[in-house]
Coordinates of C-alpha atoms in Angstrom, one line a residue:
M1081 CA 0.5 0.0 0.0
K1082 CA 3.0 2.4 0.9
K1083 CA 4.3 1.6 -2.4
T1084 CA 1.4 2.7 -4.3
F1085 CA 0.9 5.5 -2.7
V1086 CA 4.7 6.3 -3.0
L1087 CA 4.2 6.1 -7.1
S1088 CA 1.2 7.6 -7.2
T1089 CA 2.8 10.6 -5.5
I1090 CA 5.5 10.8 -8.1
L1091 CA 3.2 10.6 -10.9
I1092 CA 1.5 13.7 -9.8
S1093 CA 3.8 15.8 -10.0
S1094 CA 5.6 14.7 -13.2
I1095 CA 2.7 15.0 -15.3
F1096 CA 1.7 18.9 -12.9
A1097 CA 5.8 19.8 -13.7
G1098 CA 4.2 21.5 -16.8
K1099 CA 1.7 23.9 -17.6
Y1100 CA 0.2 25.6 -14.5
F1101 CA -2.9 27.5 -14.7
S1102 CA -3.2 29.6 -11.9
N1103 CA -7.0 30.8 -10.6
K1104 CA -6.7 33.9 -11.3
A1105 CA -5.7 33.1 -14.7
C1106 CA -8.8 31.4 -14.7
S1107 CA -11.4 34.0 -13.7
E1108 CA -9.9 36.2 -16.6
C1109 CA -12.2 34.3 -18.4
H1110 CA -14.7 32.8 -15.9
E1111 CA -15.2 35.4 -13.5
K1112 CA -18.5 34.8 -12.4
I1113 CA -16.5 30.8 -11.3
Y1114 CA -13.8 32.6 -9.5
D1115 CA -16.1 35.0 -7.7
E1116 CA -17.9 31.7 -6.2
Y1117 CA -14.4 29.5 -5.6
K1118 CA -13.3 32.7 -4.2
S1119 CA -15.7 32.1 -0.6
S1120 CA -15.8 28.6 -0.8
A1121 CA -14.7 25.8 0.9
H1122 CA -11.9 24.6 -1.4
A1123 CA -9.9 28.0 -1.4
K1124 CA -8.8 27.5 1.9
N1125 CA -5.5 26.8 1.7
Y1126 CA -2.0 25.9 4.7
F1127 CA -2.6 29.9 4.9
N1128 CA -5.8 31.1 5.3
D1129 CA -7.3 28.5 7.0
E1130 CA -6.2 28.7 11.3
L1131 CA -8.2 25.2 11.9
H1132 CA -7.0 23.2 9.1
R1133 CA -2.7 25.3 9.8
K1134 CA -2.8 24.0 13.6
I1135 CA -3.8 20.8 13.5
A1136 CA -1.2 19.3 10.7
D1137 CA 0.8 21.6 12.2
S1138 CA 0.4 20.1 15.6
V1139 CA 0.5 16.2 13.3
S1140 CA 3.9 17.3 12.2
R1141 CA 6.3 20.4 11.8
K1142 CA 8.1 18.9 9.3
S1143 CA 5.6 17.1 7.2
Y1144 CA 3.2 17.8 5.2
K1145 CA 1.1 15.0 4.0
C1146 CA -2.2 17.4 4.3
A1147 CA -1.4 18.1 0.9
T1148 CA -2.3 15.7 -1.1
C1149 CA -6.2 16.8 -0.4
H1150 CA -5.2 20.5 0.4
S1151 CA -2.5 21.0 -1.6
P1152 CA -3.3 18.8 -4.9
I1153 CA -1.6 20.9 -6.5
A1154 CA 1.8 21.6 -4.8
N1155 CA 4.9 21.3 -7.9
N1156 CA 6.7 20.2 -5.0
L1157 CA 4.0 17.6 -3.4
N1158 CA 6.6 14.5 -2.5
E1159 CA 9.1 17.0 -1.0
L1160 CA 5.6 18.5 1.5
I1161 CA 4.7 14.6 1.6
S1162 CA 8.4 12.9 2.7
G1163 CA 8.6 15.8 4.9
D1164 CA 11.5 17.7 2.5
A1165 CA 9.7 21.2 2.0
R1166 CA 7.3 23.1 4.1
P1167 CA 4.2 24.5 2.5
D1168 CA 5.3 28.6 0.7
K1169 CA 3.7 31.0 1.2
S1170 CA 4.6 33.0 -2.1
N1171 CA 4.4 29.7 -4.3
K1172 CA 0.9 29.7 -6.3
S1173 CA 0.9 26.4 -6.5
H1174 CA 0.5 26.4 -2.6
T1175 CA -1.6 28.8 -2.0
D1176 CA -4.2 28.0 -4.9
A1177 CA -4.9 25.1 -2.6
I1178 CA -7.3 23.1 -4.7
S1179 CA -7.4 24.5 -7.3
C1180 CA -9.0 25.1 -10.9
Y1181 CA -6.4 23.5 -12.8
F1182 CA -6.0 21.0 -10.4
C1183 CA -9.8 20.0 -10.1
H1184 CA -10.2 19.9 -14.2
T1185 CA -7.7 18.6 -15.3
I1186 CA -9.0 15.2 -13.2
A1187 CA -9.1 12.2 -15.4
Y1188 CA -9.9 8.8 -12.8
V1189 CA -10.1 8.8 -10.0
K1190 CA -8.3 5.7 -8.3
K1191 CA -10.4 3.2 -5.7
S1192 CA -7.2 2.8 -3.0
H1193 CA -7.8 1.0 0.6
K1194 CA -6.1 4.3 3.1
F1195 CA -8.0 7.1 0.8
N1196 CA -8.6 7.8 -3.7
I1197 CA -6.5 8.9 -5.4
N1198 CA -6.1 11.5 -7.9
V1199 CA -4.9 10.5 -11.3
P1200 CA -4.6 13.5 -13.7
S1201 CA -4.8 13.6 -17.1
K1202 CA -0.9 14.1 -19.1
Q1203 CA -0.8 16.5 -21.0
A1204 CA 1.2 16.9 -24.5
E1205 CA 4.2 19.2 -24.6
G1206 CA 4.0 22.7 -26.5
Y1207 CA 0.1 22.0 -26.9
K1208 CA -3.0 23.9 -25.0
P1209 CA -3.5 21.6 -21.7
T1210 CA -7.3 20.1 -22.4
L1211 CA -9.9 20.9 -19.2
Y1212 CA -12.0 18.5 -18.6
G1213 CA -16.0 19.1 -16.8
G1214 CA -19.6 18.1 -17.1
L1215 CA -20.8 20.6 -20.1
D1216 CA -22.1 18.8 -23.1
N1217 CA -20.4 20.3 -26.1
P1218 CA -17.9 23.2 -24.4
E1219 CA -16.5 25.6 -25.8
D1220 CA -12.7 26.3 -26.7
S1221 CA -10.3 28.5 -26.2
D1222 CA -7.2 30.6 -27.2
K1223 CA -6.0 28.6 -23.6
H1224 CA -7.6 25.2 -22.9
S1225 CA -9.1 23.5 -25.0
S1226 CA -12.2 21.7 -23.1
V1227 CA -13.5 17.8 -23.2
K1228 CA -16.7 16.5 -21.7
N1229 CA -15.8 13.6 -19.3
P1230 CA -18.0 11.3 -17.9
I1231 CA -16.4 11.5 -14.2
Y1232 CA -17.6 14.2 -13.7
A1233 CA -20.7 13.0 -13.3
K1234 CA -20.2 10.4 -11.3
K1235 CA -16.9 10.3 -9.7
V1236 CA -14.8 13.9 -9.9
C1237 CA -15.7 14.2 -5.5
L1238 CA -14.5 10.7 -4.4
G1239 CA -10.3 11.4 -4.8
C1240 CA -10.8 13.4 -1.5
H1241 CA -14.2 13.5 -0.3
S1242 CA -14.5 9.4 0.3
H1243 CA -12.4 8.1 2.3
K1244 CA -9.3 8.8 4.6
L1245 CA -7.4 5.9 6.4
N1246 CA -4.8 6.5 9.5
D1247 CA -1.3 4.9 9.6
N1248 CA -2.7 2.3 11.7
N1249 CA -5.8 2.1 10.0
V1250 CA -8.4 4.0 11.7
T1251 CA -11.3 6.7 9.8
I1252 CA -10.6 8.7 10.7
F1253 CA -12.9 10.8 7.8
R1254 CA -15.4 9.7 6.2
A1255 CA -18.0 11.6 3.7
V1256 CA -19.2 9.2 0.9
E1257 CA -19.8 5.8 0.9
P1258 CA -18.3 3.5 -2.6
S1259 CA -22.4 2.2 -4.1
Q1260 CA -22.7 6.1 -4.2
D1261 CA -21.2 9.3 -7.2
S1262 CA -20.8 12.8 -7.0
R1263 CA -24.1 12.5 -8.2
E1264 CA -25.5 12.7 -5.2
C1265 CA -22.7 15.7 -3.9
I1266 CA -23.2 18.1 -6.6
K1267 CA -27.0 17.8 -6.7
C1268 CA -26.7 19.6 -3.3
H1269 CA -23.4 21.6 -3.0
M1270 CA -23.5 22.8 -6.6
P1271 CA -26.6 23.6 -7.4
K1272 CA -27.9 25.1 -10.7
V1273 CA -27.2 28.8 -10.7
S1274 CA -28.2 32.0 -13.2
G1275 CA -25.3 32.4 -16.0
G1276 CA -22.9 31.2 -18.1
V1277 CA -19.8 29.5 -17.1
E1278 CA -17.8 31.8 -20.1
K1279 CA -17.8 35.7 -19.2
M1280 CA -18.0 35.9 -22.9
N1281 CA -21.0 33.3 -23.4
K1282 CA -20.3 32.1 -26.2
R1283 CA -23.1 28.8 -26.0
S1284 CA -25.4 31.7 -24.1
R1285 CA -25.7 29.3 -21.8
S1286 CA -29.0 30.3 -19.0
H1287 CA -27.6 28.1 -16.3
H1288 CA -23.4 26.6 -14.7
L1289 CA -22.4 24.3 -12.0
S1290 CA -22.6 27.2 -8.6
H1291 CA -18.4 26.8 -7.3
K1292 CA -19.5 28.3 -3.9
F1293 CA -19.4 24.5 -2.7
L1294 CA -21.9 25.4 -0.4
G1295 CA -21.4 23.6 3.1
I1296 CA -22.1 23.5 6.6
Y1297 CA -20.5 27.3 7.3
D1298 CA -23.1 28.6 5.2
R1299 CA -27.1 29.4 7.2
E1300 CA -29.2 28.6 5.0
F1301 CA -27.9 26.0 2.9
R1302 CA -27.1 23.5 7.0
K1303 CA -30.6 23.7 8.4
K1304 CA -31.8 21.9 4.9
G1305 CA -29.4 18.3 5.6
V1306 CA -31.7 17.4 8.8
D1307 CA -35.2 16.9 10.0
I1308 CA -36.4 17.6 13.1
N1309 CA -39.9 16.4 14.8
I1310 CA -41.4 17.1 18.1
S1311 CA -44.3 14.7 20.2
T1312 CA -45.4 14.6 22.9
K1313 CA -47.8 12.5 24.9
Q1314 CA -48.0 13.0 28.7
D1315 CA -44.7 13.3 30.2
E1316 CA -42.5 12.4 28.1
I1317 CA -40.8 14.0 24.7
D1318 CA -39.6 12.8 22.5
I1319 CA -37.5 14.2 19.6
T1320 CA -37.0 12.9 16.0
L1321 CA -33.9 13.7 13.8
K1322 CA -34.2 12.2 10.3
N1323 CA -30.2 12.8 8.4
K1324 CA -31.2 14.3 4.6
M1325 CA -27.5 14.7 3.5
G1326 CA -26.1 11.6 1.3
H1327 CA -23.5 11.5 4.1
P1328 CA -23.5 10.5 7.9
L1329 CA -24.0 13.1 10.2
I1330 CA -20.3 13.8 11.3
I1331 CA -17.8 13.6 8.6
Q1332 CA -14.6 16.2 10.3
P1333 CA -13.4 14.2 13.3
A1334 CA -12.6 18.4 15.2
R1335 CA -16.5 19.3 14.8
V1336 CA -19.2 18.3 17.1
K1337 CA -23.5 18.9 16.5
Y1338 CA -25.4 18.6 19.5
L1339 CA -29.2 19.4 20.6
R1340 CA -30.1 21.4 23.6
V1341 CA -33.9 21.3 24.3
K1342 CA -35.9 23.6 26.6
V1343 CA -38.9 23.8 28.2
I1344 CA -40.8 27.3 28.4
R1345 CA -43.4 28.0 31.2
D1346 CA -44.5 32.4 31.4
G1347 CA -41.2 33.1 29.5
K1348 CA -39.6 31.7 31.9
V1349 CA -36.9 27.9 31.2
V1350 CA -38.2 24.8 33.2
W1351 CA -36.5 22.0 32.1
Q1352 CA -33.9 21.1 29.9
N1353 CA -31.9 17.8 28.3
Y1354 CA -28.3 19.3 30.4
K1355 CA -27.8 21.9 32.3
K1356 CA -24.3 23.4 31.9
N1357 CA -22.4 21.3 29.2
P1358 CA -23.9 20.0 26.6
K1359 CA -22.6 16.9 26.7
E1360 CA -24.2 15.6 29.7
D1361 CA -26.6 14.5 27.2
K1362 CA -24.7 11.8 25.5
G1363 CA -27.7 10.8 23.5
A1364 CA -28.0 14.0 21.6
F1365 CA -23.8 14.9 21.9
F1366 CA -22.8 13.3 17.7
E1367 CA -19.8 13.7 17.0
L1368 CA -16.3 11.3 16.0
R1369 CA -14.1 9.3 19.4
F1370 CA -10.4 9.2 19.0
K1371 CA -8.1 6.1 21.2
D1372 CA -4.2 5.9 22.0
K1373 CA -3.4 2.0 22.1
S1374 CA -4.2 1.8 25.4
G1375 CA -7.0 3.5 24.9
K1376 CA -7.0 6.4 26.7
R1377 CA -9.1 9.4 24.7
V1378 CA -6.8 11.4 21.8
I1379 CA -8.0 14.7 20.6
I1380 CA -5.8 14.9 16.8
P1381 CA -6.7 11.5 15.6
A1382 CA -3.7 11.6 13.1
N1383 CA -2.3 8.8 15.2
A1384 CA -4.8 7.1 17.1
Y1385 CA -6.0 2.9 17.6
S1386 CA -9.9 3.0 17.5
R1387 CA -13.3 4.7 17.2
E1388 CA -16.0 4.9 18.1
S1389 CA -19.3 7.8 17.9
N1390 CA -22.0 9.2 17.8
N1391 CA -23.8 10.1 14.5
L1392 CA -26.5 10.0 12.2
D1393 CA -26.1 8.1 8.5
I1394 CA -27.5 8.6 5.7
N1395 CA -30.7 8.6 6.0
E1396 CA -31.6 7.9 9.0
T1397 CA -33.2 8.2 11.3
K1398 CA -33.2 8.3 16.0
T1399 CA -35.5 9.7 18.3
L1400 CA -34.3 10.9 22.4
K1401 CA -37.1 10.5 24.4
Y1402 CA -37.0 12.8 27.2
R1403 CA -39.5 10.6 30.1
D1404 CA -41.0 11.9 34.0
I1405 CA -40.7 15.5 31.7
E1406 CA -43.9 17.7 34.1
L1407 CA -46.0 19.5 31.2
K1408 CA -48.9 22.2 31.5
K1409 CA -51.0 23.2 28.5
G1410 CA -49.3 26.0 26.8
D1411 CA -46.1 25.4 28.1
I1412 CA -43.2 26.2 24.7
I1413 CA -41.0 23.1 23.4
E1414 CA -37.6 24.7 21.7
V1415 CA -35.5 21.9 20.1
T1416 CA -31.5 23.6 18.0
L1417 CA -29.8 22.1 16.4
F1418 CA -26.3 24.0 16.9
V1419 CA -22.6 23.0 15.5
R1420 CA -19.4 23.3 16.6
F1421 CA -16.6 23.7 14.5
A1422 CA -14.1 23.5 16.9
K1423 CA -14.9 20.9 19.8
E1424 CA -14.2 21.9 23.2
D1425 CA -11.4 19.6 23.0
C1426 CA -9.8 20.4 20.4
L1427 CA -9.7 24.0 21.4
S1428 CA -8.2 22.4 24.4
V1429 CA -4.7 21.4 22.3
I1430 CA -4.8 24.4 20.2
D1431 CA -5.3 27.8 20.0
L1432 CA -7.2 29.3 17.1
K1433 CA -7.8 32.4 17.3
D1434 CA -10.6 33.1 14.6
S1435 CA -13.8 34.2 16.9
K1436 CA -16.1 30.7 14.7
F1437 CA -15.0 28.6 16.6
K1438 CA -15.0 29.7 20.0
R1439 CA -19.1 29.6 19.7
A1440 CA -21.6 26.8 18.8
E1441 CA -23.8 28.1 15.7
I1442 CA -27.8 27.4 14.9
I1443 CA -28.0 24.7 12.6
K1444 CA -32.1 24.7 12.8
S1445 CA -34.4 26.0 15.6
L1446 CA -38.2 24.1 16.4
K1447 CA -40.8 24.9 18.9
K1448 CA -44.0 23.2 19.7
V1449 CA -47.1 24.7 21.8
V1450 CA -47.8 21.9 24.0
N1451 CA -52.0 21.5 23.3

């Protein structure tokens, strides 16, 4: 497995060693898409993503193995992975992150045990590069040729978003099942928006797929992923959660999601499912947990030997039952699902300055009046 990985990264580096189009170069013709991309998670790199940088540094100050997915276009990818080089803010192939050129030169995705491998197309020396996509009858330009490739409907997201195992064969990231394909990802995360893909819009296209790659950081988007239902009878509250996403509720080890359930009477909270810390309600606290060889909990999962979780899988439904609660007619039951982008345990081992990592954000909130 190790040998396959090394050969694959050497192959990738040698192919990308030729002409490279920076994100900025692509913006000259694809201005709208570039503006969308700039606000996306794909534009985050080692330097502008504080959480990623601090976790990567806590794993190793020498090698940057995360580059495989987080800086895949790097012109010295092998050296970053081996520790012979470090991320360089002056190197455009490092700061371009998951770049336009990288995604649009993926020829196919090779399945692998620890993580899938994006295999880029070979580009002929001295000729315009060929860029891939999912458009019918794509436009060529003076900079590149364009080709429709079925990989962009079926497998393109699986190269980085399928799974990741550490060196102890512990899954530290899993988003997509082998039976799924990229169309499910694209439908949610790249919805159709108005306008063509090109500034000149030669084919007079009325729509394109958004390159904002909407996700958990978008307030409106994250409301769509989970349904919440509240039911009551006598002294019992039942909260039913249904995961409508094409991936588990929790896929990132640094994050947690949890429920706060309140009973409000005459404007005052008379009952809540936890007193101080949401961890008190274990069934409503969703996270990935990792342990070392001795069974002790570890925060950074790179060297973990086992994993456990409280999670909701694809299309899974879970009902939480709260008993022996005095309910009166007119009481308001308020249920709120929160996300923390960096859980408290994570903050205890890495120092984050960005305030968004230090607070809980609402995913969805629902109220019901007791009849």
